[in-house]
PDB file of C-alpha atoms in Angstrom:
ATOM      1  CA  MET A   9      12.539   5.971  -9.697  1.00 80.00           C
ATOM      2  CA  PHE A  10       9.408   4.757 -11.402  1.00 89.00           C
ATOM      3  CA  LEU A  11       7.914   1.602 -12.820  1.00 92.00           C
ATOM      4  CA  GLU A  12       4.977   1.453 -15.198  1.00 95.00           C
ATOM      5  CA  LEU A  13       3.162  -1.655 -16.351  1.00 96.00           C
ATOM      6  CA  LYS A  14       0.542  -0.809 -18.936  1.00 97.00           C
ATOM      7  CA  ASN A  15      -2.014  -3.417 -20.053  1.00 97.00           C
ATOM      8  CA  VAL A  16       0.394  -6.243 -19.164  1.00 97.00           C
ATOM      9  CA  CYS A  17      -1.297  -9.637 -19.536  1.00 97.00           C
ATOM     10  CA  LEU A  18      -0.033 -13.096 -18.737  1.00 95.00           C
ATOM     11  CA  SER A  19      -2.161 -16.219 -18.564  1.00 93.00           C
ATOM     12  CA  ARG A  20      -1.661 -19.717 -17.246  1.00 86.00           C
ATOM     13  CA  ASP A  21      -3.962 -22.745 -17.058  1.00 86.00           C
ATOM     14  CA  ASN A  22      -6.162 -21.416 -14.231  1.00 87.00           C
ATOM     15  CA  PHE A  23      -4.712 -17.943 -13.849  1.00 89.00           C
ATOM     16  CA  MET A  24      -4.968 -14.610 -15.670  1.00 93.00           C
ATOM     17  CA  MET A  25      -2.857 -11.582 -14.803  1.00 93.00           C
ATOM     18  CA  ASP A  26      -3.888  -8.171 -16.175  1.00 95.00           C
ATOM     19  CA  ILE A  27      -1.898  -5.270 -14.704  1.00 94.00           C
ATOM     20  CA  ASN A  28      -2.047  -1.504 -15.084  1.00 95.00           C
ATOM     21  CA  VAL A  29       0.086   0.243 -12.479  1.00 94.00           C
ATOM     22  CA  TYR A  30       2.413   3.199 -12.088  1.00 95.00           C
ATOM     23  CA  ILE A  31       4.775   3.146  -9.089  1.00 92.00           C
ATOM     24  CA  SER A  32       6.993   6.105  -8.229  1.00 92.00           C
ATOM     25  CA  ARG A  33       8.581   5.004  -4.966  1.00 84.00           C
ATOM     26  CA  GLU A  34      12.106   3.869  -4.207  1.00 78.00           C
ATOM     27  CA  ILE A  35      10.843   0.902  -2.203  1.00 76.00           C
ATOM     28  CA  CYS A  36       7.712  -1.039  -3.028  1.00 79.00           C
ATOM     29  CA  GLY A  37       6.460  -4.244  -1.454  1.00 81.00           C
ATOM     30  CA  ILE A  38       4.452  -6.842  -3.310  1.00 84.00           C
ATOM     31  CA  PHE A  39       2.333  -9.193  -1.246  1.00 85.00           C
ATOM     32  CA  GLY A  40      -0.572 -11.524  -1.766  1.00 86.00           C
ATOM     33  CA  VAL A  41      -1.867 -15.012  -1.196  1.00 89.00           C
ATOM     34  CA  SER A  42      -0.181 -18.022  -2.729  1.00 87.00           C
ATOM     35  CA  GLY A  43      -0.968 -18.191  -6.434  1.00 86.00           C
ATOM     36  CA  SER A  44      -1.843 -14.496  -6.780  1.00 89.00           C
ATOM     37  CA  GLY A  45       0.968 -13.793  -9.275  1.00 90.00           C
ATOM     38  CA  LYS A  46       3.803 -12.310  -7.208  1.00 89.00           C
ATOM     39  CA  THR A  47       6.480 -14.533  -8.727  1.00 88.00           C
ATOM     40  CA  SER A  48       5.007 -14.195 -12.213  1.00 91.00           C
ATOM     41  CA  LEU A  49       5.169 -10.415 -11.858  1.00 93.00           C
ATOM     42  CA  MET A  50       8.826 -10.584 -10.796  1.00 90.00           C
ATOM     43  CA  HIS A  51       9.580 -12.872 -13.746  1.00 91.00           C
ATOM     44  CA  LEU A  52       8.026 -10.298 -16.092  1.00 94.00           C
ATOM     45  CA  LEU A  53      10.025  -7.433 -14.555  1.00 93.00           C
ATOM     46  CA  SER A  54      13.311  -9.303 -14.621  1.00 90.00           C
ATOM     47  CA  GLY A  55      12.855 -10.626 -18.165  1.00 92.00           C
ATOM     48  CA  LEU A  56      12.521 -14.294 -17.280  1.00 89.00           C
ATOM     49  CA  GLU A  57       9.083 -14.347 -18.926  1.00 92.00           C
ATOM     50  CA  ARG A  58       7.376 -12.424 -21.726  1.00 95.00           C
ATOM     51  CA  PRO A  59       3.885 -10.991 -21.336  1.00 97.00           C
ATOM     52  CA  GLU A  60       1.253 -11.710 -23.956  1.00 96.00           C
ATOM     53  CA  SER A  61       0.482  -8.005 -24.309  1.00 97.00           C
ATOM     54  CA  GLY A  62       1.360  -4.629 -22.854  1.00 97.00           C
ATOM     55  CA  SER A  63       4.456  -2.656 -21.998  1.00 98.00           C
ATOM     56  CA  ILE A  64       6.864  -2.346 -19.078  1.00 97.00           C
ATOM     57  CA  VAL A  65       8.877   0.839 -18.502  1.00 96.00           C
ATOM     58  CA  PHE A  66      11.443   1.165 -15.712  1.00 92.00           C
ATOM     59  CA  ASN A  67      13.023   4.583 -15.029  1.00 90.00           C
ATOM     60  CA  GLY A  68      12.200   5.773 -18.528  1.00 92.00           C
ATOM     61  CA  ARG A  69      13.662   2.691 -20.208  1.00 93.00           C
ATOM     62  CA  GLU A  70      11.181   0.598 -22.141  1.00 96.00           C
ATOM     63  CA  LEU A  71      11.915  -3.026 -21.250  1.00 96.00           C
ATOM     64  CA  VAL A  72       8.932  -4.555 -23.045  1.00 97.00           C
ATOM     65  CA  ASN A  73       6.467  -3.373 -25.640  1.00 98.00           C
ATOM     66  CA  VAL A  74       4.660  -6.337 -27.140  1.00 97.00           C
ATOM     67  CA  GLY A  75       2.881  -4.220 -29.767  1.00 96.00           C
ATOM     68  CA  ARG A  76       6.208  -2.925 -31.104  1.00 97.00           C
ATOM     69  CA  GLY A  77       8.033  -6.231 -30.735  1.00 97.00           C
ATOM     70  CA  ARG A  78      10.420  -4.866 -28.093  1.00 97.00           C
ATOM     71  CA  PHE A  79      11.827  -7.206 -25.445  1.00 96.00           C
ATOM     72  CA  ILE A  80      15.076  -6.511 -23.627  1.00 94.00           C
ATOM     73  CA  PRO A  81      16.449  -9.862 -22.424  1.00 91.00           C
ATOM     74  CA  ALA A  82      17.127 -10.484 -18.730  1.00 88.00           C
ATOM     75  CA  HIS A  83      20.904 -10.139 -19.002  1.00 84.00           C
ATOM     76  CA  ARG A  84      20.594  -6.605 -20.462  1.00 87.00           C
ATOM     77  CA  ARG A  85      18.007  -5.206 -18.013  1.00 85.00           C
ATOM     78  CA  GLN A  86      20.186  -4.468 -14.982  1.00 78.00           C
ATOM     79  CA  VAL A  87      17.356  -5.799 -12.836  1.00 79.00           C
ATOM     80  CA  GLY A  88      18.152  -8.354 -10.165  1.00 71.00           C
ATOM     81  CA  MET A  89      15.917 -10.922  -8.560  1.00 72.00           C
ATOM     82  CA  VAL A  90      16.624 -12.823  -5.353  1.00 68.00           C
ATOM     83  CA  PHE A  91      14.776 -16.100  -5.031  1.00 68.00           C
ATOM     84  CA  GLN A  92      13.445 -17.363  -1.706  1.00 67.00           C
ATOM     85  CA  GLU A  93      15.246 -20.651  -2.192  1.00 69.00           C
ATOM     86  CA  SER A  94      18.969 -20.939  -2.753  1.00 69.00           C
ATOM     87  CA  ARG A  95      19.600 -21.385  -6.442  1.00 73.00           C
ATOM     88  CA  LEU A  96      22.865 -21.792  -8.274  1.00 77.00           C
ATOM     89  CA  PHE A  97      23.485 -22.305 -11.961  1.00 79.00           C
ATOM     90  CA  PRO A  98      24.066 -26.080 -12.098  1.00 81.00           C
ATOM     91  CA  HIS A  99      26.626 -25.824 -14.920  1.00 88.00           C
ATOM     92  CA  MET A 100      28.894 -23.517 -12.855  1.00 86.00           C
ATOM     93  CA  ASN A 101      30.943 -24.069  -9.733  1.00 89.00           C
ATOM     94  CA  VAL A 102      30.373 -21.906  -6.629  1.00 85.00           C
ATOM     95  CA  ARG A 103      33.085 -19.384  -7.560  1.00 87.00           C
ATOM     96  CA  LYS A 104      31.607 -18.848 -11.041  1.00 88.00           C
ATOM     97  CA  ASN A 105      28.096 -18.515  -9.558  1.00 84.00           C
ATOM     98  CA  LEU A 106      29.277 -15.855  -7.102  1.00 83.00           C
ATOM     99  CA  LEU A 107      31.090 -13.913  -9.827  1.00 85.00           C
ATOM    100  CA  PHE A 108      28.284 -14.207 -12.394  1.00 82.00           C
ATOM    101  CA  GLY A 109      26.573 -10.871 -11.666  1.00 76.00           C
ATOM    102  CA  ARG A 110      29.903  -9.039 -11.742  1.00 76.00           C
ATOM    103  CA  ARG A 111      29.894  -8.723 -15.525  1.00 74.00           C
ATOM    104  CA  TYR A 112      26.648  -6.730 -15.363  1.00 69.00           C
ATOM    105  CA  SER A 113      27.813  -4.331 -12.651  1.00 69.00           C
ATOM    106  CA  ILE A 114      27.713  -0.657 -13.565  1.00 66.00           C
ATOM    107  CA  SER A 115      29.147   0.484 -10.247  1.00 66.00           C
ATOM    108  CA  GLU A 116      31.235   3.627 -10.429  1.00 61.00           C
ATOM    109  CA  ARG A 117      33.626   2.110  -7.877  1.00 68.00           C
ATOM    110  CA  GLY A 118      34.427  -0.783 -10.172  1.00 70.00           C
ATOM    111  CA  LYS A 119      33.398  -4.369 -10.099  1.00 76.00           C
ATOM    112  CA  PRO A 120      33.643  -6.227  -6.790  1.00 78.00           C
ATOM    113  CA  ASP A 121      36.256  -8.953  -6.616  1.00 82.00           C
ATOM    114  CA  PHE A 122      35.640 -12.468  -5.342  1.00 86.00           C
ATOM    115  CA  ASP A 123      36.813 -11.713  -1.784  1.00 89.00           C
ATOM    116  CA  ASP A 124      34.504  -8.678  -1.577  1.00 84.00           C
ATOM    117  CA  ILE A 125      31.533 -10.837  -2.623  1.00 83.00           C
ATOM    118  CA  VAL A 126      32.404 -13.586  -0.131  1.00 86.00           C
ATOM    119  CA  ASP A 127      32.690 -11.004   2.669  1.00 86.00           C
ATOM    120  CA  MET A 128      29.470  -9.217   1.687  1.00 81.00           C
ATOM    121  CA  LEU A 129      27.559 -12.525   1.792  1.00 81.00           C
ATOM    122  CA  GLU A 130      29.328 -13.577   4.990  1.00 83.00           C
ATOM    123  CA  LEU A 131      30.511 -16.822   3.428  1.00 84.00           C
ATOM    124  CA  ARG A 132      34.088 -16.771   4.709  1.00 83.00           C
ATOM    125  CA  CYS A 133      35.049 -19.712   6.902  1.00 79.00           C
ATOM    126  CA  LEU A 134      37.102 -18.896   9.983  1.00 57.00           C
TER     127      LEU A 134
END
């Protein structure tokens, strides 16, 4: 597994992110003080935001290349993001929220059914 961010820039009112990094580890932790760009970085990787410049390549698949006008949208990236706070899509009920990611599953064992998801998340009431 590898991730490469090359000349990736994102700016906000009082914040400028400029990243050049190549990571070739299965597990990588990102840490920093509040406001250092951790969430912004995750938004860039997952496709929730677009950088102003640069490219992002994950496992040989180019997700973003601003210079070439390439941007794979979040729903086609097969990259998941878990937020610290509980978040549900407000226009969907709980069942639809839990089944949402199922359509993007590429599991060789098939897509999990609702009961499997409930059990995995330990949501079943006794």
